[in-house]
Structures are given as structure tokens and as C-alpha cells.
Coordinates of C-alpha atoms in Angstrom, one line a residue:
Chain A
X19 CA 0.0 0.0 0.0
X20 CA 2.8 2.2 0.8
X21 CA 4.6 1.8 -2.5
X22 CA 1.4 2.8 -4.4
X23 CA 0.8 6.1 -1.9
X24 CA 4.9 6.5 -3.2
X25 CA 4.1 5.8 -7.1
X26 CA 1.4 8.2 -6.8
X27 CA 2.8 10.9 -4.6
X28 CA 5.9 10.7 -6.7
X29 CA 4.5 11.5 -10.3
X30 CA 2.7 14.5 -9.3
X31 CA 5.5 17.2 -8.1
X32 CA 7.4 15.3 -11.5
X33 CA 5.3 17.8 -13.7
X34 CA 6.0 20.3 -11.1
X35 CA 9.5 20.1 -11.4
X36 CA 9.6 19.9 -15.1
X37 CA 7.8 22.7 -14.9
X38 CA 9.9 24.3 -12.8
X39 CA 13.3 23.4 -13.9
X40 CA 12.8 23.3 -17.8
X41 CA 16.4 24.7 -18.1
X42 CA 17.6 22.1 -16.0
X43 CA 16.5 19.5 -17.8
X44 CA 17.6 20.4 -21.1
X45 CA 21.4 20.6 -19.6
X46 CA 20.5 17.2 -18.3
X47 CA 19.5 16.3 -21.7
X48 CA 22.9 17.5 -23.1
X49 CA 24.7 15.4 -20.0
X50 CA 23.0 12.0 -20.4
X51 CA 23.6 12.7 -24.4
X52 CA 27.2 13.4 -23.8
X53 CA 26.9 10.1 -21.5
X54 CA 25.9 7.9 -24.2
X55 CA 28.3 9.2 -26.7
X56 CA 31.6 9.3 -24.4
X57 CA 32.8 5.7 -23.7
X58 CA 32.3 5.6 -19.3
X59 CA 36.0 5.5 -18.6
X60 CA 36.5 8.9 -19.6
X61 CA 36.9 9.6 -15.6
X62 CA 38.1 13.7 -16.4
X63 CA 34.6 13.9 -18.1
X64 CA 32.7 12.6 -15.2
X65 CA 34.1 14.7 -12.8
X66 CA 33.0 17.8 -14.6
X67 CA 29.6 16.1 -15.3
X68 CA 29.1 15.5 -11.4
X69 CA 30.8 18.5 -10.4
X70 CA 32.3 16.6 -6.9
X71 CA 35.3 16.5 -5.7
X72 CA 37.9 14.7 -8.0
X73 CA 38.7 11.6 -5.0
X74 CA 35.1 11.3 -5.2
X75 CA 34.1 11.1 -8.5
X76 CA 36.6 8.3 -8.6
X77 CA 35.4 6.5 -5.7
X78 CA 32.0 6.6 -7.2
X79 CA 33.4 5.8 -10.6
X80 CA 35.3 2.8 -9.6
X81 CA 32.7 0.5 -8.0
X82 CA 30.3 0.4 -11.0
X83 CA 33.6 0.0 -13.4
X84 CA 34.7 -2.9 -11.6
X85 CA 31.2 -4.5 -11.2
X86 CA 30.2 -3.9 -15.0
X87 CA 33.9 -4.6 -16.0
X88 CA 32.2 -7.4 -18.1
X89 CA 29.8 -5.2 -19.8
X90 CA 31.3 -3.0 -21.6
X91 CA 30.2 -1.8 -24.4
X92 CA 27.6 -3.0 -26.0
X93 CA 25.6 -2.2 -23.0
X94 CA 26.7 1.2 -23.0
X95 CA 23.1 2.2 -22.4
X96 CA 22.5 0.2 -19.6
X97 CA 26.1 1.4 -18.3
X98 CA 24.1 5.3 -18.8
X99 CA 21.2 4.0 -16.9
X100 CA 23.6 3.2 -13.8
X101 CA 25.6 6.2 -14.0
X102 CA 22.6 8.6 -14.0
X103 CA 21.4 8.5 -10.4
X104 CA 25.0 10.2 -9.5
X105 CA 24.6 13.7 -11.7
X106 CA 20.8 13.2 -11.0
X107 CA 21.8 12.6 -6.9
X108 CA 24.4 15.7 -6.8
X109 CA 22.0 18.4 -8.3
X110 CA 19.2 16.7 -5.7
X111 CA 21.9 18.0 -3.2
X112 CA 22.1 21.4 -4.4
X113 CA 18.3 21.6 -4.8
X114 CA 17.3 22.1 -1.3
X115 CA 13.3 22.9 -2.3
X116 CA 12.8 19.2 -3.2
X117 CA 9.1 18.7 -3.6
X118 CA 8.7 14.9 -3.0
X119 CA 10.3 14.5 0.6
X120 CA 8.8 17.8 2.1
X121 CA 6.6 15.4 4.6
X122 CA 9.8 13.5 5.3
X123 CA 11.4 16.1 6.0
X124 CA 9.5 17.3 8.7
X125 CA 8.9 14.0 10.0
X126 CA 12.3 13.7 10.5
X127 CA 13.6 17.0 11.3
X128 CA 10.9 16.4 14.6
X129 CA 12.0 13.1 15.3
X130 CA 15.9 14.0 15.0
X131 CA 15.3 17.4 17.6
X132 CA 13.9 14.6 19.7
X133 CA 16.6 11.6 19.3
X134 CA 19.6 12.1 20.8
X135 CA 21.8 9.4 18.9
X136 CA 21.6 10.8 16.0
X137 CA 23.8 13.1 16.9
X138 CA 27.2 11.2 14.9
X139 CA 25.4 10.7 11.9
X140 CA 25.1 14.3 11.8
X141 CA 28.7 15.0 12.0
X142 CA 29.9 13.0 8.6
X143 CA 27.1 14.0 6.4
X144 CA 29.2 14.3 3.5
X145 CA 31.1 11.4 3.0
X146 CA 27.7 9.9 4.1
X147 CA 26.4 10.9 1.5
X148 CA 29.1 9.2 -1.0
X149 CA 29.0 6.4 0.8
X150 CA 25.5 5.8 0.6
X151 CA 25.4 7.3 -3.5
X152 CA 27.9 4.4 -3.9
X153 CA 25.8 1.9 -2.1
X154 CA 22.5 3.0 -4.3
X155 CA 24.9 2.7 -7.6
X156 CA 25.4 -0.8 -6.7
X157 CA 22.6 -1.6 -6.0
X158 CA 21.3 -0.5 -9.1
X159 CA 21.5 -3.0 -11.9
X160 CA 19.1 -5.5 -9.7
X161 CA 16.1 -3.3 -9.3
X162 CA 16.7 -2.0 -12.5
X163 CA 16.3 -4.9 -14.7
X164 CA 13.3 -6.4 -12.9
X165 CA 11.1 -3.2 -12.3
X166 CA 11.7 -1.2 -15.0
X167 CA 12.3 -2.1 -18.6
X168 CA 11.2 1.5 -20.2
X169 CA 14.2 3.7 -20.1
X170 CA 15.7 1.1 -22.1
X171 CA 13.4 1.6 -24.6
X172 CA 12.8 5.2 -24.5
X173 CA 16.3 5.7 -24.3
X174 CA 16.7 5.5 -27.9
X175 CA 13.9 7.4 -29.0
X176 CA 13.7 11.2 -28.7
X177 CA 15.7 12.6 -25.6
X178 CA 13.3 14.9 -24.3
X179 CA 10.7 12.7 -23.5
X180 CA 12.9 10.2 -22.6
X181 CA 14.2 12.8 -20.1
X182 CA 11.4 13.1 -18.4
X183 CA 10.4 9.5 -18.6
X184 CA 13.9 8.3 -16.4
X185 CA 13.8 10.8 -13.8
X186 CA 10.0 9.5 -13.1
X187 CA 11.2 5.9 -13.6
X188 CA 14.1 6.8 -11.3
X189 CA 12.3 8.8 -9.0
X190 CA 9.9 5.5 -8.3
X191 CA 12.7 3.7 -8.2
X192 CA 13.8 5.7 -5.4
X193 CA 10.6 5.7 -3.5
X194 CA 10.0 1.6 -3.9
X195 CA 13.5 1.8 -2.3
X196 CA 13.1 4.1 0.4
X197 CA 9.7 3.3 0.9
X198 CA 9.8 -0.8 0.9
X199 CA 13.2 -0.4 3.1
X200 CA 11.8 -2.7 5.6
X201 CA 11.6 -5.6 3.2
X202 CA 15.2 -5.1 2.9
X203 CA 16.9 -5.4 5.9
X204 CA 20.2 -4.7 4.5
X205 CA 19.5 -1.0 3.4
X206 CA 17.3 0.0 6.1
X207 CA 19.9 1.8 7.9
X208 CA 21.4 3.3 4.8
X209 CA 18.7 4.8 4.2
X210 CA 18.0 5.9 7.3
X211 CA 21.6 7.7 7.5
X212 CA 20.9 8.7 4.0
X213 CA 17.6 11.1 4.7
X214 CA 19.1 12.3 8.3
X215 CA 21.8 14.5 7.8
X216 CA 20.8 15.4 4.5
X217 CA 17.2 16.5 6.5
X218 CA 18.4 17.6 9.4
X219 CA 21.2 20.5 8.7
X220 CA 20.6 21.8 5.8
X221 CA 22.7 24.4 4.6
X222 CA 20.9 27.9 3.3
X223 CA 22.0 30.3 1.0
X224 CA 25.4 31.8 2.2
X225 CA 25.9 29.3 4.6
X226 CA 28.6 27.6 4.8
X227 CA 28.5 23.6 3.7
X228 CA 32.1 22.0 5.2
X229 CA 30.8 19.0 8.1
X230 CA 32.0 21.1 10.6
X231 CA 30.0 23.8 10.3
X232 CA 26.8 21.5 9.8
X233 CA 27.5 19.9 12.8
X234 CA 27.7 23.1 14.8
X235 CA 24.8 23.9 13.2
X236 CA 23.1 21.0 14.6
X237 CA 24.2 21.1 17.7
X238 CA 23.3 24.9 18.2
X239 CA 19.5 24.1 17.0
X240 CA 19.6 20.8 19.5
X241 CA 20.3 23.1 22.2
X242 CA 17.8 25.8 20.8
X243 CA 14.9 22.9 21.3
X244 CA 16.1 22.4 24.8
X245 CA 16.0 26.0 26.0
X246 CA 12.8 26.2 24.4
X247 CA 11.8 23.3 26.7
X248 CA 13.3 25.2 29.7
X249 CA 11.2 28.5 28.8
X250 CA 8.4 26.7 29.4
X251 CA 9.0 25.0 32.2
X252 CA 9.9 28.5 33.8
X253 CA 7.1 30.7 34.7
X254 CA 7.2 33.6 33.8
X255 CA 9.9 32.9 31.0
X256 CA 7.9 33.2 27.8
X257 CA 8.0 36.7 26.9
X258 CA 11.4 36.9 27.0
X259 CA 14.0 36.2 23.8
X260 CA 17.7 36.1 24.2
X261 CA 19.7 32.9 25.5
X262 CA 21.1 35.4 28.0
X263 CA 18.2 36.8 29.4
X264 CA 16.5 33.4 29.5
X265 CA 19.4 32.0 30.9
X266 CA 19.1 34.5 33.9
X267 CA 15.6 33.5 34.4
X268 CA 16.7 29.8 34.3
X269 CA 19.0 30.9 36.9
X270 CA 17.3 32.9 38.9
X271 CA 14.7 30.0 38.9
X272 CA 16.8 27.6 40.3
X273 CA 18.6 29.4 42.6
X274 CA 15.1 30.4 44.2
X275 CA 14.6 27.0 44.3
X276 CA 17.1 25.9 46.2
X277 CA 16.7 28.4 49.2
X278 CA 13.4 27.4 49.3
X279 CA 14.6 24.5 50.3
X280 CA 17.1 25.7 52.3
X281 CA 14.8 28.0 54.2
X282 CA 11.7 25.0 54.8
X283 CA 14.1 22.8 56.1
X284 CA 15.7 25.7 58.6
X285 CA 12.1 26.1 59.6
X286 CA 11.2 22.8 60.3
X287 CA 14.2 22.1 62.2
X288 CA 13.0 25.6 64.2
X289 CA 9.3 24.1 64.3
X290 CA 10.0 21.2 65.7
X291 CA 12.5 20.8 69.4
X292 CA 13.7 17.1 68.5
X293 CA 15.1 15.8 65.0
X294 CA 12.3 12.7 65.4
X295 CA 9.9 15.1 63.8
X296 CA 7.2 13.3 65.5
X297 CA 6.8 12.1 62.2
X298 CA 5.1 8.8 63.4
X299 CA 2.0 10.5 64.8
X300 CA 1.9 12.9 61.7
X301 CA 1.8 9.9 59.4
X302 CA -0.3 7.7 61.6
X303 CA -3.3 10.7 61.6
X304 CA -3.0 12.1 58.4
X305 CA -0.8 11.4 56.4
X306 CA -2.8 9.3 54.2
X307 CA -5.6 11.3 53.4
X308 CA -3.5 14.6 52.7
X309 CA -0.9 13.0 51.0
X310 CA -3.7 12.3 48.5
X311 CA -5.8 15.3 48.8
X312 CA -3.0 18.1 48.9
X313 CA -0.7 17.2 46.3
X314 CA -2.9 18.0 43.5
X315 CA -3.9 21.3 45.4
X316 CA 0.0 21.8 46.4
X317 CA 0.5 22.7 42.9
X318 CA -1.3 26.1 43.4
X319 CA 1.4 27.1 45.9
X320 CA 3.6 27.1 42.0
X321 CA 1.8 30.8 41.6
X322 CA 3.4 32.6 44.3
X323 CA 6.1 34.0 43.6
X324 CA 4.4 36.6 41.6
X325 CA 2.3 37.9 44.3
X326 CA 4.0 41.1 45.7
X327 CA 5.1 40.7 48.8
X328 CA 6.6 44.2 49.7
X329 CA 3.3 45.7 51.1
X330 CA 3.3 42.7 53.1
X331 CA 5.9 42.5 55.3
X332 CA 4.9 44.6 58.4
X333 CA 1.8 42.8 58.0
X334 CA 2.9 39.2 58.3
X335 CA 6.2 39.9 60.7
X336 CA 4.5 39.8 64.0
X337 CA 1.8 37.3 63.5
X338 CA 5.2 34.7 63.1
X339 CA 4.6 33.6 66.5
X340 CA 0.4 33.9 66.6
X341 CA -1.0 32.7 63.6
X342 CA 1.6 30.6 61.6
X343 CA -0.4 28.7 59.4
X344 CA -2.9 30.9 58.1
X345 CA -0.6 33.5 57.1
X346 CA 1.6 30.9 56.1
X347 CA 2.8 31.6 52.7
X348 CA 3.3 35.1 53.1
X349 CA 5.1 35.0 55.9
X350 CA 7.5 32.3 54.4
X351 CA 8.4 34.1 51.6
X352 CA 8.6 37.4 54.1
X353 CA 11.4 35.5 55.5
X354 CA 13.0 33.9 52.9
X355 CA 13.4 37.5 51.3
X356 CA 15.1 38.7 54.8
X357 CA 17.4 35.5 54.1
X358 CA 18.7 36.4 51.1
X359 CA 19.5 39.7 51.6
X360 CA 22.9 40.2 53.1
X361 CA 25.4 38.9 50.2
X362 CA 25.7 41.2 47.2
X363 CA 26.2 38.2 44.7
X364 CA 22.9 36.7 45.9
X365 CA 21.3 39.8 46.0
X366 CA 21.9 40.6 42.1
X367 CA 20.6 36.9 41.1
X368 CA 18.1 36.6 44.1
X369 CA 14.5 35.1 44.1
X370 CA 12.7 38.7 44.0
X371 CA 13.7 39.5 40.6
X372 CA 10.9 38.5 38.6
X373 CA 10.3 38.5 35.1
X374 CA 9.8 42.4 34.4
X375 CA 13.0 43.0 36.7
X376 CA 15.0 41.0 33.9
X377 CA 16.7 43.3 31.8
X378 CA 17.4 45.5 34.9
X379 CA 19.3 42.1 36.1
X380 CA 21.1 42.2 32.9
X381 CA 22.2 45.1 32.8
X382 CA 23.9 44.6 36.3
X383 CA 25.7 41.8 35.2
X384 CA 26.8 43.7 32.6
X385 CA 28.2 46.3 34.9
X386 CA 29.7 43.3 36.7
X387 CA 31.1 42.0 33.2
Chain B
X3 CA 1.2 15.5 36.6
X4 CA 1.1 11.8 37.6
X5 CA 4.7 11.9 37.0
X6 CA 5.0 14.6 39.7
X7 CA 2.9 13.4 42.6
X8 CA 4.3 9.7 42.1
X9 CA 7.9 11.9 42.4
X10 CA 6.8 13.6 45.3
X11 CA 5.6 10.1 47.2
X12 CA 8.4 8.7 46.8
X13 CA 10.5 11.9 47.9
X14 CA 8.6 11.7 50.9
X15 CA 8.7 8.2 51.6
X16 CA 12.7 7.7 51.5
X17 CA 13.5 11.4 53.0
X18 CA 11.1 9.9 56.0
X19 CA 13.4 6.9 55.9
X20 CA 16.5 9.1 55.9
X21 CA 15.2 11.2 58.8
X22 CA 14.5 8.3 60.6
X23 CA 18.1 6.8 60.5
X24 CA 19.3 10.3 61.7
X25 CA 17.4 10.0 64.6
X26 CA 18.7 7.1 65.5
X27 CA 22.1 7.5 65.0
X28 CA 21.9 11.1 67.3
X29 CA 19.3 12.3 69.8
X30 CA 20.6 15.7 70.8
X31 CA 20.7 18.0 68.3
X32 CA 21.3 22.0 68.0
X33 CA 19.0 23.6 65.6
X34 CA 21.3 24.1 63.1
X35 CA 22.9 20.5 63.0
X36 CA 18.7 19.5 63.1
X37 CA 18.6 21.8 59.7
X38 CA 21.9 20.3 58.1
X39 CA 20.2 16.8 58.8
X40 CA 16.9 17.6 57.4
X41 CA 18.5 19.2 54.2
X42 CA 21.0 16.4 53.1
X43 CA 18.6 13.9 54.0
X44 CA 15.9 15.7 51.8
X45 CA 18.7 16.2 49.0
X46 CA 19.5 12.7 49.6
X47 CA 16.0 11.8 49.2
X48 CA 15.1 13.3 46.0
X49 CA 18.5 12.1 44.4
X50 CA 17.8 8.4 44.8
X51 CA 14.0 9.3 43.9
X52 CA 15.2 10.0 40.8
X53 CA 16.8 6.5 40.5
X54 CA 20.2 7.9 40.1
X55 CA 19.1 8.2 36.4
X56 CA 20.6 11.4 35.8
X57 CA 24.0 13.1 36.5
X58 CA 22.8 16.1 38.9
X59 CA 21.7 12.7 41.2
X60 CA 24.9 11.2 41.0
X61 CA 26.3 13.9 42.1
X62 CA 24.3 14.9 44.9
X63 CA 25.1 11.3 46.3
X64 CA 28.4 11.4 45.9
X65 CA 28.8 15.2 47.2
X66 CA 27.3 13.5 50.4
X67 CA 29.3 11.0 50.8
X68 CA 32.2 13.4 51.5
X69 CA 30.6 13.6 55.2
X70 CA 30.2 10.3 57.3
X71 CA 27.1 10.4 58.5
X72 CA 25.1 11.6 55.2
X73 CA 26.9 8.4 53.5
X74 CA 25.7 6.7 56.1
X75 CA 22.3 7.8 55.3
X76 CA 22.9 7.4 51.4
X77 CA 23.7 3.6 52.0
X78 CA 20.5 3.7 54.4
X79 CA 18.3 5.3 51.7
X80 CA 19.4 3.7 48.7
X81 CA 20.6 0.1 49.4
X82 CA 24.0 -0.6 50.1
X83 CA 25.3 -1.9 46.8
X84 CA 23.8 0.8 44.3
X85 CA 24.9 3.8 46.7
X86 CA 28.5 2.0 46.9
X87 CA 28.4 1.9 42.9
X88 CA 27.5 5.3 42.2
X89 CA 29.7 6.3 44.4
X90 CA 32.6 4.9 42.7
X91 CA 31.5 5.9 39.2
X92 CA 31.1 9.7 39.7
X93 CA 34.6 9.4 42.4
X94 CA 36.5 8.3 39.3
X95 CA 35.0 10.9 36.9
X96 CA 36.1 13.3 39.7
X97 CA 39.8 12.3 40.5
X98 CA 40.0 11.7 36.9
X99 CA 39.0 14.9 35.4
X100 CA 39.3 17.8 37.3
X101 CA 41.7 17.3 40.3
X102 CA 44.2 16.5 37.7
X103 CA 43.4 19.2 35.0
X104 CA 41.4 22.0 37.5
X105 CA 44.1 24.0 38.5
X106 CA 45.8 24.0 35.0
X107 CA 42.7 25.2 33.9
X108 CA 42.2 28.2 35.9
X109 CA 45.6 28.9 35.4
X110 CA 45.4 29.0 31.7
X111 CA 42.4 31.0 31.9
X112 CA 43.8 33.5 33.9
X113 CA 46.2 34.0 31.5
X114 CA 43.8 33.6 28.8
X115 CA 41.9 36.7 30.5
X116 CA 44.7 38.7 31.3
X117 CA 45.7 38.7 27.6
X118 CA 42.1 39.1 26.3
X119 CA 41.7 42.1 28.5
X120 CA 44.3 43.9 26.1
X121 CA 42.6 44.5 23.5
X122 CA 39.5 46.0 24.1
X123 CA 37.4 45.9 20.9
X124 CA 35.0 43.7 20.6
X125 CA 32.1 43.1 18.2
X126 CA 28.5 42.7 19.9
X127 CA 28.4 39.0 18.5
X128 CA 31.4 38.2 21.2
X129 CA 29.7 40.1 23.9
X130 CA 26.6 38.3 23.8
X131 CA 28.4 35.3 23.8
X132 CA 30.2 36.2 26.8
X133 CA 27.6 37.1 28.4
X134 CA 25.9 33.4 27.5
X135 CA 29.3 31.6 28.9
X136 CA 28.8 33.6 32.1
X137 CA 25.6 32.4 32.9
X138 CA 26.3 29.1 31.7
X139 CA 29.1 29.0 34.2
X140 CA 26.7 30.3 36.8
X141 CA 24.4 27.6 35.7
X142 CA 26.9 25.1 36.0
X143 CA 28.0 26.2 39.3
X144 CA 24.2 25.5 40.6
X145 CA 23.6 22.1 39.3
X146 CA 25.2 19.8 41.0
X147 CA 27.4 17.7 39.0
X148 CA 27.1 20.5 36.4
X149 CA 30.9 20.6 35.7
X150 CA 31.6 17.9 34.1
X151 CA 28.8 18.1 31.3
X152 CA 28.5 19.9 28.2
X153 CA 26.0 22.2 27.2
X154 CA 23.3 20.1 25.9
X155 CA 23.8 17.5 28.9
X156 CA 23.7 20.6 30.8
X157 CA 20.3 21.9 29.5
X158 CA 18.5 18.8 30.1
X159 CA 19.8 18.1 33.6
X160 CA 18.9 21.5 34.5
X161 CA 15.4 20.4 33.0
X162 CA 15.5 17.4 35.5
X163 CA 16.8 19.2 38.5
X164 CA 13.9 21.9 38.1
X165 CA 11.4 19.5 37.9
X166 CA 12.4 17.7 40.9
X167 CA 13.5 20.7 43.2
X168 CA 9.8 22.1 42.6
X169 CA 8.8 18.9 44.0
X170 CA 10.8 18.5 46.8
X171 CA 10.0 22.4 47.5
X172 CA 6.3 21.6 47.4
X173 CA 6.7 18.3 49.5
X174 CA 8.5 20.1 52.5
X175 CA 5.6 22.8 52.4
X176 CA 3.3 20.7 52.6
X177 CA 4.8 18.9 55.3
X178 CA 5.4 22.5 57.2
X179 CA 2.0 23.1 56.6
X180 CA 0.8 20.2 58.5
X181 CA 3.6 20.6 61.0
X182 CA 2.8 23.7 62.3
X183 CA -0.6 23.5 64.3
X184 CA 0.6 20.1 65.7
X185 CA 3.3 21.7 66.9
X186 CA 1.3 25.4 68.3
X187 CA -1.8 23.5 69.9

């Protein structure tokens, strides 16, 4: 089912691109032309025609010649028929608006933001990429000659449509591969290393295509998705754009946190005379029942750090010995403030700043810079 | 959600435990050595909550079992054997990889510094990136085990450590909560 949604998905953008790229395929005309005429060993003509890398072209050149080194020339239009895909595979590289795998490439640009392991594959994208265009080349000849009889025949008639023709017969070709990988247990991963890095960093205009750069690339948008992730678990931390700025926040968050727990744990040492913490009666009476009452409501207690607390001070300070639990929150955020106070460094990433207070915080730190 | 509250159960549970082996090792405490003990034991507490899955965890554990008696809570919350095991992995990484190379570090830094102070013109590009490594260090500096990871590592342990301070946060409130009128009637 899956090949035909391929077959089918695959010869509509065809059109499209002929459409598009009419120029394209007339110099494609003149290349596969030039193919059939110049004998295949011709390597200096090759490397012009797929416009890699000399070492490359060579590599690619040499498996086929070695495997067709029986069939030489009398098959010299099967031998084109092989050698297409490469010319056909480097200007897929350069076209980066590729119609069929738009779906795929989503697909796997959210599934490679999620997966960590991907991470190597990444890294060597292009000698992956060789690799795997030698892989497909020798693979060729055996889907070739079962699947698809019809470039050999329309090979000889007029060039134009017979253009057209092979890039759809190759394009299926493509899909039956990609899509019925699963059959094949042999190219699965290929294939799979074959769509990632080539999805995943992808190089715009002006940007610069060497593997390290890609894989900085990648690693800077990995951490992008994370700090995304962190924004949101951060209240407060939306608004604000700027790794800095949310890194402050993230900071401030966490360091808020941590007195917090500092601070609790000073006050139930203070709460209670002994260390026991009479914990045995506490459980015994009611623990049970608020353990599984309170926790969903303890998550309301999440909201107040944005209450203001200033006007509330004098209010809550002498009822500390009265009426502790009413008052409670208020009066425990009262005193974690007076905590904090005393050390400058704390002070200039303490818990009060909130999220309007943030560029003020930056701008101290820059001071501090 | 479910996540969280089964988190904060099983916070609770094992810093009770922990709390428990404190007061039976020592009777007679000041307030402050009470407030040390309920802190490590509750840091102790949410570490092996978290399985000792993630790095920040590790290194809580094995940050408390610099002092004797916290280890001897560690082995008490977590099981002899897996406490023992952690302990080793994450004393390894540290003798390995920063008593060794620390100072060497800072010293090259210092230098580094010195030199960079000279020349003072800078394009915005390297100031906002300097500004990032600050707070990065910062960051670093507040998650526990955070020097030893790179940035991405970094970013999802922080994720972790949130996550699980907010839930120890909200398990000690709760438990102050109920404390208190006990303890005023």
C-alpha cells in the first residue's frame, strides 16, 4: 500500500518540477547525451559532469567500473542508466526545495530534535552521502532490470521525453527503495543515514556547507529545542527572547529554588524541638488522606512567587509567632526574602527578581562583566 | 502531573526513611545541626527518587558522601550496593577529570583573561556570547554535578533538577503546613 501512496505521490510534483526546472532538464538532456556518446571510462569527463570533488568522483566511478567490467560496451546504455542516479543525486543535493520528501522532511527533522543518537550521523554527512550514492549505484542494476524495462526503450527514442520518462522511472525507483526499506533489511539503515543529515542540517544560501559547520549547526538548534523546553518550564519565561536573558531567568529559577529548600528545612528544624519530627503520629493521623488530597492542590502554591510581597511585610512579621499557618505563605516568603538579603552576589541573582525585573538584572551583570 | 505526585511520594517516603536513620544514629541536636540533617537527608531523598538516572543525582550522592554520616544515610536510603556503585562511578569521573586538569585550567584562563583584557574591541556578536558563557558558568556552578557536562547535557539536567527541586519544594511545604498547628496547639 505504501509503494502505491509512493508511485502516486511521486509522479505528481514530476510535472511540477519539469515545470519548474525546464532549463535544468535540457542541460540534463545534453549530460545523459554526452553520456551515451563518451565511452564511461573517460573519468576527467565525469568529474566535470558531477561536479564533486575529484577523489570522489573516482570513488564513485570505480565501484560500477569494476562490477560492469564485463559489460562494456555493447551495453553502454545500460552502463548510462547506472551512471545517471549520481549527476541526478548531486544536483538533488544542491536543490534544497525538493518537492517529493517535504513530509519527510518534517517528519524527520521532529523526530531528529527529539533523538539524541543521531547526533554522529550528523557530524559526517558528507562522505555519508558518498557512501551511501555508492551503495544505491550498486545496487542498481538488480532493481533495474526487474522493475523497470522502459528507459531502455525510450532511451533511444527522442531525448526529451525520454528525459522526463527516467527521472520519473528513477524517481519510483527511489521511492519503492526508500519506501519498501523494511523488506530489505540490508538497506534499512542506509537509508535511514541517507535522509538524516541530508534533513536535518541543511545548509541555506550563504551558509557555509564544510561538516564542521553542519555539525555546529546542529548542535546549536539541539540546544535551541532544549532552551525552548526550559522557557516553558519556567514561569514567567515566555516573553522573553535572548539565550542570556533566559538563561538568567533559568538561573534565577533555580537558585530560588534551592533556598526554598534551604529555608523549609531551617524552619522545620526551628518548628520542631527534636530531630524525630514526631513524624510517626503525623503519618499515623493524616498522612494518608492529605498525601492524596493536597498534592494535586500543592501545585497552586507554583503561583506565588508573583504575588508582591513588599506591602506585606509589616503585616505578616508579628503574627510569626500567633497565627503561623494561616498567614503561612506570606510569611514564608517574608522571611526567605530577609534570608537572602545580606550577600551582594545573591542579591543581584536573588529570588525577587521577577520577570519584568530581567533586563534591569542584565544590565547589572553587565556592569559586573 | 502523575509523574510529579508519584515523584513527590516517593520523595517523601525515603527522605522519611533518611530522617529516621538520623534520629537514630543522634538524639541531641542544636538547631542548626537539626537543619543540616533535614536538608541532606531531603537532597539525599530526592537524588535516589530519581533513581540515580541522571548526572545532577549522582552527584548529589556522591557530594554526600564526603561527610560520614550523610553516606551513612545514602547507604541507608538507597541500598548498600547501588549507593556503593554510584559512588565509585562519579569518584572516578572526579579524581579523573578535574583534580588532575582544575588548576591548570584556571591557570590557563587567567592567562587567557589577562591577555584578552588587552585588547579591548570587541564586536556585539562576542559580547553576547560572553555574556551566555557567564551564565552558563553560573548555571553550572548551581547544578550539581554540572561541571563535568557539556552544554546540551547541561540543559536537560537542568530540565531534570527543576522539575524535581519544585517537587521537593512543594513536599517540604506541605509537610510545614501540616507541621505547624501540631506543633502550636
Amino acid at each position: 500500500m505504501e509503494i502505491k501512496v509512493g508511485t502516486v505521490g511521486g509522479s505528481s510534483p514530476i510535472g511540477r518540477q519539469s515545470d519548474d526546472t525546464g532549463l535544468e532538464s535540457l542541460q540534463f538532456c545534453e549530460e545523459i547525451q554526452g553520456l551515451m556518446t563518451i565511452p564511461a571510462e573517460n573519468a576527467s569527463s565525469f568529474t566535470a559532469l558531477l561536479e564533486l570533488p575529484a577523489t570522489q568522483a573516482l570513488e564513485l566511478l570505480h565501484s560500477p567500473d569494476s562490477a560492469t567490467a564485463a559489460v562494456v560496451n555493447d551495453d553502454s546504455v545500460h552502463h548510462c542508466i547506472k551512471d545517471v542516479p549520481k549527476p541526478y543525486f548531486s544536483a538533488f543535493n544542491c536543490n534544497l526545495t525538493f518537492p517529493t520528501n517535504s513530509g519527510l522532511i518534517e517528519r524527520v527533522t521532529k523526530l531528529s530534535v527529539l533523538a539524541k543518537e543521531h547526533s554522529p550521523e550528523t557530524t559526517s554527512s558528507v562522505p555519508l552521502n558518498s557512501s551511501v550514492n555508492l551503495e544505491k549505484v550498486k545496487n542498481e542494476p538488480t532493481t533495474d532490470t526487474d522493475s523497470n524495462p522502459n528507459p531502455l526503450q525510450t532511451l533511444i527514442s527522442d531525448p526529451t521525453v525520454e528525459n522526463t520518462n527516467q527521472r520519473s522511472a528513477k524517481r519510483k525507483e527511489r521511492e519503492k527503495k526508500g519506501r519498501g526499506s523494511t523488506k530489505k533489511s540490508k538497506n534499512e539503515s542506509n537509508e535511514d543515514a541517507e535522509k538524516l543529515p541530508y534533513v536535518h542540517v541543511r545548509a541555506r544560501r550563504g551558509q557555509a556547507t564544510d561538516s564542521h559547520s553542519l555539525a555546529e549547526r546542529a548542535r546549536r538548534e539541539k540546544i535551541n529545542a532544549r532552551m525552548k523546553l526550559l522557557q516553558e518550564l519556567v514561569p514567567g519565561c515566555n516573553k522573553i527572547s535572548g539565550t542570556a536573558l533566559v538563561l538568567d531567568e533559568i538561573i534565577n529559577h533555580v537558585q530560588s529554588l534551592q533556598r526554598q529548600v534551604e529555608f523549609l528545612s531551617m524552619r522545620l528544624a526551628a518548628v520542631n524541638p527534636r530531630v524525630d519530627f514526631n513524624i510517626e503520629s503525623i503519618l499515623a493521623t493524616e498522612n494518608e488522606p492529605i498525601l492524596e488530597s493536597n498534592f494535586p492542590t500543592m501545585v497552586s502554591p507554583l503561583m506565588w512567587p508573583e504575588i508582591p510581597v513588599n506591602g506585606t511585610r509589616q503585616q505578616y512579621q508579628p503574627q510569626w509567632h500567633f497565627d503561623g499557618s494561616v498567614n503561612h505563605q506570606g510569611w514564608a516568603r517574608d522571611e526567605h526574602n530577609h534570608h537572602n538579603f545580606s550577600p551582594p552576589e545573591n542579591s543581584l541573582l536573588s529570588y525577587d527578581s521577577s520577570a519584568n525585573s530581567a533586563s534591569l538584572h542584565s544590565n547589572q551583570l553587565k556592569m559586573e562583566l | 502531573m502523575q509523574n510529579s505526585n508519584s515523584l513527590k511520594q516517593e520523595f517523601f517516603k525515603k527522605w522519611m526513611m533518611g530522617l529516621q536513620i538520623y534520629t537514630t544514629t543522634n538524639e541531641n541536636m542544636t538547631v542548626t545541626e537539626r537543619k543540616t540533617a533535614i536538608k541532606l537527608s531531603a537532597d539525599i531523598a530526592l537524588a535516589s527518587s530519581r533513581n540515580c538516572a541522571t548526572r545532577w543525582s549522582r552527584a548529589v550522592i556522591a557530594r554526600s558522601s564526603v561527610d560520614n554520616r550523610s553516606c551513612f544515610v545514602a547507604n541507608g536510603v538507597l541500598g548498600r550496593g547501588l549507593c556503593e556503585r554510584v559512588k565509585q562511578i562519579s569518584n572516578l569521573k572526579i579524581t579523573r577529570s578535574s583534580w588532575s586538569s582544575g588548576k591548570i585550567v584556571k591557570r590557563s584562563r587567567r592567562v587567557w583573561r589577562r591577555r584578552r583584557r588587552r585588547n579591548k574591541c570587541m564586536a556585539a556578536v562576542t559580547i553576547a556570547r560572553r555574556l551566555v558563557q557567564k551564565r552558563t558558568k553560573v548555571l553550572r556552578g548551581l547544578v550539581p554535578g554540572g561541571e563535568f557536562m557539556d552544554e546540551i547535557s547541561l540543559i536537560e539536567e537542568t530540565l531534570d533538577y527543576m522539575s524535581a527541586l519544585q517537587a521537593q519544594v512543594d513536599v517540604m511545604r506541605f509537610l510545614a503546613t501540616a507541621y505547624n498547628p501540631s506543633s502550636s496547639s
